[in-house]
N, CA, C and O atoms as CSV, one atom per row, in Angstrom:
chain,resi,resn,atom,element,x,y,z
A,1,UNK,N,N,-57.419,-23.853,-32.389
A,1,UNK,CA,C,-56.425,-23.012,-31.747
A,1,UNK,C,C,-56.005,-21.906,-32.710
A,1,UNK,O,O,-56.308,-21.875,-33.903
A,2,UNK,N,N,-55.270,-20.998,-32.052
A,2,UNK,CA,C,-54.899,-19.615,-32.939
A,2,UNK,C,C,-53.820,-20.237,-33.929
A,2,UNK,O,O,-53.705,-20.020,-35.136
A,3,UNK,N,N,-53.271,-20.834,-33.338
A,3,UNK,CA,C,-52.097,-21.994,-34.996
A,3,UNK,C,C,-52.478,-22.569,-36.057
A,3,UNK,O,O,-52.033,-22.443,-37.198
A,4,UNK,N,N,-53.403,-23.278,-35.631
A,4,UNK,CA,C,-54.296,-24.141,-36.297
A,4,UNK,C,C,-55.269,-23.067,-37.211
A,4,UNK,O,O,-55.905,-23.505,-38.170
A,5,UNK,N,N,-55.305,-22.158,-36.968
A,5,UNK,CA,C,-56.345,-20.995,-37.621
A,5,UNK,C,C,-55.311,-20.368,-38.617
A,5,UNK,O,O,-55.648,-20.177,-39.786
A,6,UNK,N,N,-54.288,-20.103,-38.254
A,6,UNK,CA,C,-52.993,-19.161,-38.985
A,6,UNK,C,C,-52.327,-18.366,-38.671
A,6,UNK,O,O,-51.251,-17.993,-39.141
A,7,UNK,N,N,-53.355,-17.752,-37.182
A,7,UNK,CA,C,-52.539,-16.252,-36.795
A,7,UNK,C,C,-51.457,-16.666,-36.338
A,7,UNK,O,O,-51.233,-17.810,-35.943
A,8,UNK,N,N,-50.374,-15.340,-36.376
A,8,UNK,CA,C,-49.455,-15.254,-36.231
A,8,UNK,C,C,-49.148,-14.016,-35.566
A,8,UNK,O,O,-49.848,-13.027,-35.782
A,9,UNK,N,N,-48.144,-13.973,-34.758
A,9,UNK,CA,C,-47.393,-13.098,-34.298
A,9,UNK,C,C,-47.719,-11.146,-35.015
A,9,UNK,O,O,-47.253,-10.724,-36.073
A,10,UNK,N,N,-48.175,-10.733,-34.514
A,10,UNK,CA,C,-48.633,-9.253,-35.517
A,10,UNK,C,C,-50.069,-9.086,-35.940
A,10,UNK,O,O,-50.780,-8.099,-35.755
A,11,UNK,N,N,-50.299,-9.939,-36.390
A,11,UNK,CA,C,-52.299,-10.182,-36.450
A,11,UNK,C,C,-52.955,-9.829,-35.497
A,11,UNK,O,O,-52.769,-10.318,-34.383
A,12,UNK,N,N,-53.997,-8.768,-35.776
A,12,UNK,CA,C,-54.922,-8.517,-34.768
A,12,UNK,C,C,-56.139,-8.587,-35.300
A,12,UNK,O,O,-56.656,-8.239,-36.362
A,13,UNK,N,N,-56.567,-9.251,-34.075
A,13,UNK,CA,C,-58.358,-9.534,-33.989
A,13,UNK,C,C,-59.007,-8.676,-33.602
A,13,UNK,O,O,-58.851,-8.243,-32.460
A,14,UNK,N,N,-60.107,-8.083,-34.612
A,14,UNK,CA,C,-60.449,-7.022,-35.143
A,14,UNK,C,C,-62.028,-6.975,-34.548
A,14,UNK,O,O,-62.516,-5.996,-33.984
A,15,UNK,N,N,-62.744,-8.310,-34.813
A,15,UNK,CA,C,-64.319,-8.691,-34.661
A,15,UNK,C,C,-64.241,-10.612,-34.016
A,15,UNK,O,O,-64.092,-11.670,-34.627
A,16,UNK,N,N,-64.351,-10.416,-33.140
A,16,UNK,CA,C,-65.237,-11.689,-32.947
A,16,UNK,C,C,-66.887,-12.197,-32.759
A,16,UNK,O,O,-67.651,-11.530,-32.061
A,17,UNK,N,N,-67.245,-13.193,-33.317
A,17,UNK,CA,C,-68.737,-13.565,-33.853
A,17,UNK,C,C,-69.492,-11.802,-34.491
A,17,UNK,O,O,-70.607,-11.489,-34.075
A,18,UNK,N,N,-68.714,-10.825,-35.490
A,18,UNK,CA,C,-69.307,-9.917,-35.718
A,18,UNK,C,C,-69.349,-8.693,-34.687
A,18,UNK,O,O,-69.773,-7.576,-34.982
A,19,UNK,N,N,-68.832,-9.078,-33.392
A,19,UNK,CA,C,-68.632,-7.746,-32.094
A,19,UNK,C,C,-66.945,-7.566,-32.192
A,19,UNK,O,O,-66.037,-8.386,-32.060
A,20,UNK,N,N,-66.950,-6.017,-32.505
A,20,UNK,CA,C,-65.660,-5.397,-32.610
A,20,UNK,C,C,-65.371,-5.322,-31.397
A,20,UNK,O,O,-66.066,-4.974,-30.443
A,21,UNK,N,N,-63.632,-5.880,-31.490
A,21,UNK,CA,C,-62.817,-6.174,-30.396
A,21,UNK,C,C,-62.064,-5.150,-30.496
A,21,UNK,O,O,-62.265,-4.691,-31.620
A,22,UNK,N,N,-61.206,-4.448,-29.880
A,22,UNK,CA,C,-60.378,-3.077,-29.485
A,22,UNK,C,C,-59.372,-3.550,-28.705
A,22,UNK,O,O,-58.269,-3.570,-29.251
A,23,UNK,N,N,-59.451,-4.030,-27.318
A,23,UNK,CA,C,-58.635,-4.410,-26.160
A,23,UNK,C,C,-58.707,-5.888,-26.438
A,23,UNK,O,O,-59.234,-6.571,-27.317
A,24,UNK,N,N,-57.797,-6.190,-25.087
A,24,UNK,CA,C,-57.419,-7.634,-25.216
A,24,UNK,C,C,-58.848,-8.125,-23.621
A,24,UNK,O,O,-59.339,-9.197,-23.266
A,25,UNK,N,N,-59.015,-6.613,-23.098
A,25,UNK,CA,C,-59.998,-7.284,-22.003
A,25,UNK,C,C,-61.398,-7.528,-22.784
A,25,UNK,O,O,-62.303,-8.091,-22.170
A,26,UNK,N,N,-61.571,-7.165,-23.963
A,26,UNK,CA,C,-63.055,-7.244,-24.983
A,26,UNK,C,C,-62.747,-8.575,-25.366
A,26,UNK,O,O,-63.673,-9.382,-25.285
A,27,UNK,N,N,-61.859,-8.899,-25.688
A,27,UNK,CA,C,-61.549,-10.227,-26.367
A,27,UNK,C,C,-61.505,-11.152,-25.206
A,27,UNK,O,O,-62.048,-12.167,-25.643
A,28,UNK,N,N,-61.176,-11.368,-24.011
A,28,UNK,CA,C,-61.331,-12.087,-22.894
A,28,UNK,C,C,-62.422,-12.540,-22.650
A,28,UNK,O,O,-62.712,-13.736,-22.676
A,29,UNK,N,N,-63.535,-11.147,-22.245
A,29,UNK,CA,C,-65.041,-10.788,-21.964
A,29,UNK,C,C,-65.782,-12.047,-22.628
A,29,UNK,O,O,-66.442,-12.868,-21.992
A,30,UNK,N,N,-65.508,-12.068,-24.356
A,30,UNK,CA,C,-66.055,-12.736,-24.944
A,30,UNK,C,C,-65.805,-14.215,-25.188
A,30,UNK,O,O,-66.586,-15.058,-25.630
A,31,UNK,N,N,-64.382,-14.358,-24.752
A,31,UNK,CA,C,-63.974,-15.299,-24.641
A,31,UNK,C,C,-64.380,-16.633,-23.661
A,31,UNK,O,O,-64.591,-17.833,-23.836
A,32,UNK,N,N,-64.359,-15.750,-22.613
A,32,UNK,CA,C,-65.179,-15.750,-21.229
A,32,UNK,C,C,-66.492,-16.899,-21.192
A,32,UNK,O,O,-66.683,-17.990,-20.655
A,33,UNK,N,N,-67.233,-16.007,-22.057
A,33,UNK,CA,C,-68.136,-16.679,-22.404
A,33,UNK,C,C,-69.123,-17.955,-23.269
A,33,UNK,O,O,-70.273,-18.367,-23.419
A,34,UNK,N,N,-67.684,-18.183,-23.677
A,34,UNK,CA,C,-67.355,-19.672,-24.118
A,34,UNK,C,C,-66.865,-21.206,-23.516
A,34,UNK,O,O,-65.984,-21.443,-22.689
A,35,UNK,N,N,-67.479,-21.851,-24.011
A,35,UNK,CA,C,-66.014,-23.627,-23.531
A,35,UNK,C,C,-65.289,-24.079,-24.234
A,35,UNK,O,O,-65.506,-23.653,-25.369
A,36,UNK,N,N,-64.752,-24.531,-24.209
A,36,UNK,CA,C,-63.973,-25.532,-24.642
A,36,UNK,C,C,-64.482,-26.183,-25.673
A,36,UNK,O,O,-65.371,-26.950,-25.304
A,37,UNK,N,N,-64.206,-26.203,-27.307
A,37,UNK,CA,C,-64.960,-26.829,-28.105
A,37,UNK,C,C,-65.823,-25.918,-28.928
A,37,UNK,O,O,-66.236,-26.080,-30.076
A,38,UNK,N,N,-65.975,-25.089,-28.229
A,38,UNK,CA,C,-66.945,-23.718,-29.252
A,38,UNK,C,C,-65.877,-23.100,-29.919
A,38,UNK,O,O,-64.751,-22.722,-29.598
A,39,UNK,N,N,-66.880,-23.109,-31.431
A,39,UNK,CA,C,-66.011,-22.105,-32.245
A,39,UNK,C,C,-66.312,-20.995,-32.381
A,39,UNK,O,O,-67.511,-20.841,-32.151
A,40,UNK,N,N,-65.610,-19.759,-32.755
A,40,UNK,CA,C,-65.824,-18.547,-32.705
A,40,UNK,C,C,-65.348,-18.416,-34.233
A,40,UNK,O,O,-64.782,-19.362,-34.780
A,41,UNK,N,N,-65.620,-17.097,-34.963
A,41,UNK,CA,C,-65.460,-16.782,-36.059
A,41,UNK,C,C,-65.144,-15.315,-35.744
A,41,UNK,O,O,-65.836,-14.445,-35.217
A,42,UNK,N,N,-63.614,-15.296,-36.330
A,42,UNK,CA,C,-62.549,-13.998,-36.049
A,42,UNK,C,C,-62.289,-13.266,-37.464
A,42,UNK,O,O,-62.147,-13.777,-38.575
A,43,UNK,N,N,-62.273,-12.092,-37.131
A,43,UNK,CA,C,-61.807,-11.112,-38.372
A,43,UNK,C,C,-61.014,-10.424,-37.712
A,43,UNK,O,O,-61.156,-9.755,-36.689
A,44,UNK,N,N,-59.717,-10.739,-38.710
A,44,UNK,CA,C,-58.273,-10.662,-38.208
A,44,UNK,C,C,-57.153,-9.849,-39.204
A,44,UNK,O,O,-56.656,-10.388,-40.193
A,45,UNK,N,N,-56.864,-8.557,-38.802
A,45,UNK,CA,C,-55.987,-7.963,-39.447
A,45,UNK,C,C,-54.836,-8.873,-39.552
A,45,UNK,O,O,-54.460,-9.316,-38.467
A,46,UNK,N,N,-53.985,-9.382,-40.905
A,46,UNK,CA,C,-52.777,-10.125,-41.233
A,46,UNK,C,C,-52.075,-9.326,-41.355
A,46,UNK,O,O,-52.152,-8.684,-42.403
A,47,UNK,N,N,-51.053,-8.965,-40.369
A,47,UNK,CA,C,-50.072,-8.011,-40.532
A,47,UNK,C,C,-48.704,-8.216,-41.618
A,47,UNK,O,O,-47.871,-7.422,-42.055
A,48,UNK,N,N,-48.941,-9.760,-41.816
A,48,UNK,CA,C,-47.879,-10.224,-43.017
A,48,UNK,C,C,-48.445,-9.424,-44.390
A,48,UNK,O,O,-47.686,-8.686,-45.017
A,49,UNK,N,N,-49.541,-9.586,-44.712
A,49,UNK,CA,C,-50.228,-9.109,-46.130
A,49,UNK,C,C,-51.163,-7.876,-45.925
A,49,UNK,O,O,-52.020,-7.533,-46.740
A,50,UNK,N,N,-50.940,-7.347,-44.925
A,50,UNK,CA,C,-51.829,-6.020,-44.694
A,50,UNK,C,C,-52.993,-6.770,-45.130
A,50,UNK,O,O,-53.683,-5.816,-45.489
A,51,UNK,N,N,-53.741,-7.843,-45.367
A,51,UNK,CA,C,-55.193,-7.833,-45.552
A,51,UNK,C,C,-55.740,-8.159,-44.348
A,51,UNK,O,O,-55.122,-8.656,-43.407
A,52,UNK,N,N,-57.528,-7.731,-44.388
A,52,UNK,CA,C,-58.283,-8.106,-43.409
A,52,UNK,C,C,-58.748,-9.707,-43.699
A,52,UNK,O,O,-59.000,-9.740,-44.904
A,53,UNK,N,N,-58.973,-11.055,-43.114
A,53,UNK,CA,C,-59.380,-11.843,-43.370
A,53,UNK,C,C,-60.363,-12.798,-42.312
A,53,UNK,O,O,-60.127,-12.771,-41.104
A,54,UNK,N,N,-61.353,-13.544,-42.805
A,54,UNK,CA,C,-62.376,-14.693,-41.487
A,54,UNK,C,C,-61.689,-15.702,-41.307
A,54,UNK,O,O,-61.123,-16.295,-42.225
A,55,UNK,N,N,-61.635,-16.105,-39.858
A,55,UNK,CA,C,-60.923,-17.491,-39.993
A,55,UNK,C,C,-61.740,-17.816,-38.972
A,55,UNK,O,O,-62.164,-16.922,-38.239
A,56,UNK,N,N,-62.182,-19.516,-38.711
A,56,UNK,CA,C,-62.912,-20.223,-37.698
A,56,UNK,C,C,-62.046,-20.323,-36.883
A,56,UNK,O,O,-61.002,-20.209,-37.525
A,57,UNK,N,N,-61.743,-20.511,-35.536
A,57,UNK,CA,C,-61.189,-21.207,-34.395
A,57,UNK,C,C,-61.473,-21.819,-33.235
A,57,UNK,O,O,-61.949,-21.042,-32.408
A,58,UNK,N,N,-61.337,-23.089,-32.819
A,58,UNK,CA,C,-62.550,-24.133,-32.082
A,58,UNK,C,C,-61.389,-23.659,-30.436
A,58,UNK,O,O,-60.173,-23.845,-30.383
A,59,UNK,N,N,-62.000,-23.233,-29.649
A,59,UNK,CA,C,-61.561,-23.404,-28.785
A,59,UNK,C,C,-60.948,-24.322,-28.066
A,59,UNK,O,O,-61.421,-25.454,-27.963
A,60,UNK,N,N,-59.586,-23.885,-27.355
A,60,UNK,CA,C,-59.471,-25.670,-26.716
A,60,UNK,C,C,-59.341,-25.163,-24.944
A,60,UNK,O,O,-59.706,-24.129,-24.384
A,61,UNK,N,N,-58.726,-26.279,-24.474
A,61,UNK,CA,C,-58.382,-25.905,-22.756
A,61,UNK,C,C,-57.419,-24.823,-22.366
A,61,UNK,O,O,-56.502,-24.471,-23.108
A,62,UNK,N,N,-57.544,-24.539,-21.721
A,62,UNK,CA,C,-56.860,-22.963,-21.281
A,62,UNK,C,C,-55.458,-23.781,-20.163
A,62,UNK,O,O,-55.382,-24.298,-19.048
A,63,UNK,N,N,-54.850,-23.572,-20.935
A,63,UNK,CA,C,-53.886,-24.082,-19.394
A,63,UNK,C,C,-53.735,-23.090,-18.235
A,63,UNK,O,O,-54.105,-21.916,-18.232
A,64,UNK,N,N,-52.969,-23.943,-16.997
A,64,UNK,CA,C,-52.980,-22.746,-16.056
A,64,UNK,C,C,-51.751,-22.181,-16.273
A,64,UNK,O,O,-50.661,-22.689,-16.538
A,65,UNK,N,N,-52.259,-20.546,-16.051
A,65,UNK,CA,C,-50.963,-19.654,-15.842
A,65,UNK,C,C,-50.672,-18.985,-17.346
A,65,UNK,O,O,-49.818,-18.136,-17.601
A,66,UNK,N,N,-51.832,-19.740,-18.479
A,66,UNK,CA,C,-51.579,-18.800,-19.492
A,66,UNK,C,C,-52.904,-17.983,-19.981
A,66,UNK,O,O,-52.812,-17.130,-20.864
């Protein structure tokens, strides 16, 4: 999960699996195309430390309505 990874509130995801993300519908798209249990590998602006950094995150269940 995005907790379990670190992000936080202000962090933006920059690249997922290496494809630059821009919008939140690019990040869906790709998202999309995952299950439950797959991990993805994010490069994520930390808006706490201005650095760019990789973090793994295993997908989990999507609840409804979020």
């Amino acid at each position: 999960s995005a907790k379990a990874a670190g992000l936080q509130q202000g962090d933006i995801i920059k690249a997922v699996d290496d494809q630059a993300v821009t919008t939140g519908e690019e990040l869906n798209k790709i998202k999309d195309q995952h299950k439950p249990g797959d991990q993805l590998k994010l490069e994520v602006y930390k808006y706490s430390t201005g650095q760019t950094v990789t973090v793994q995150v295993t997908l989990s269940e999507q609840l409804p309505g979020w």
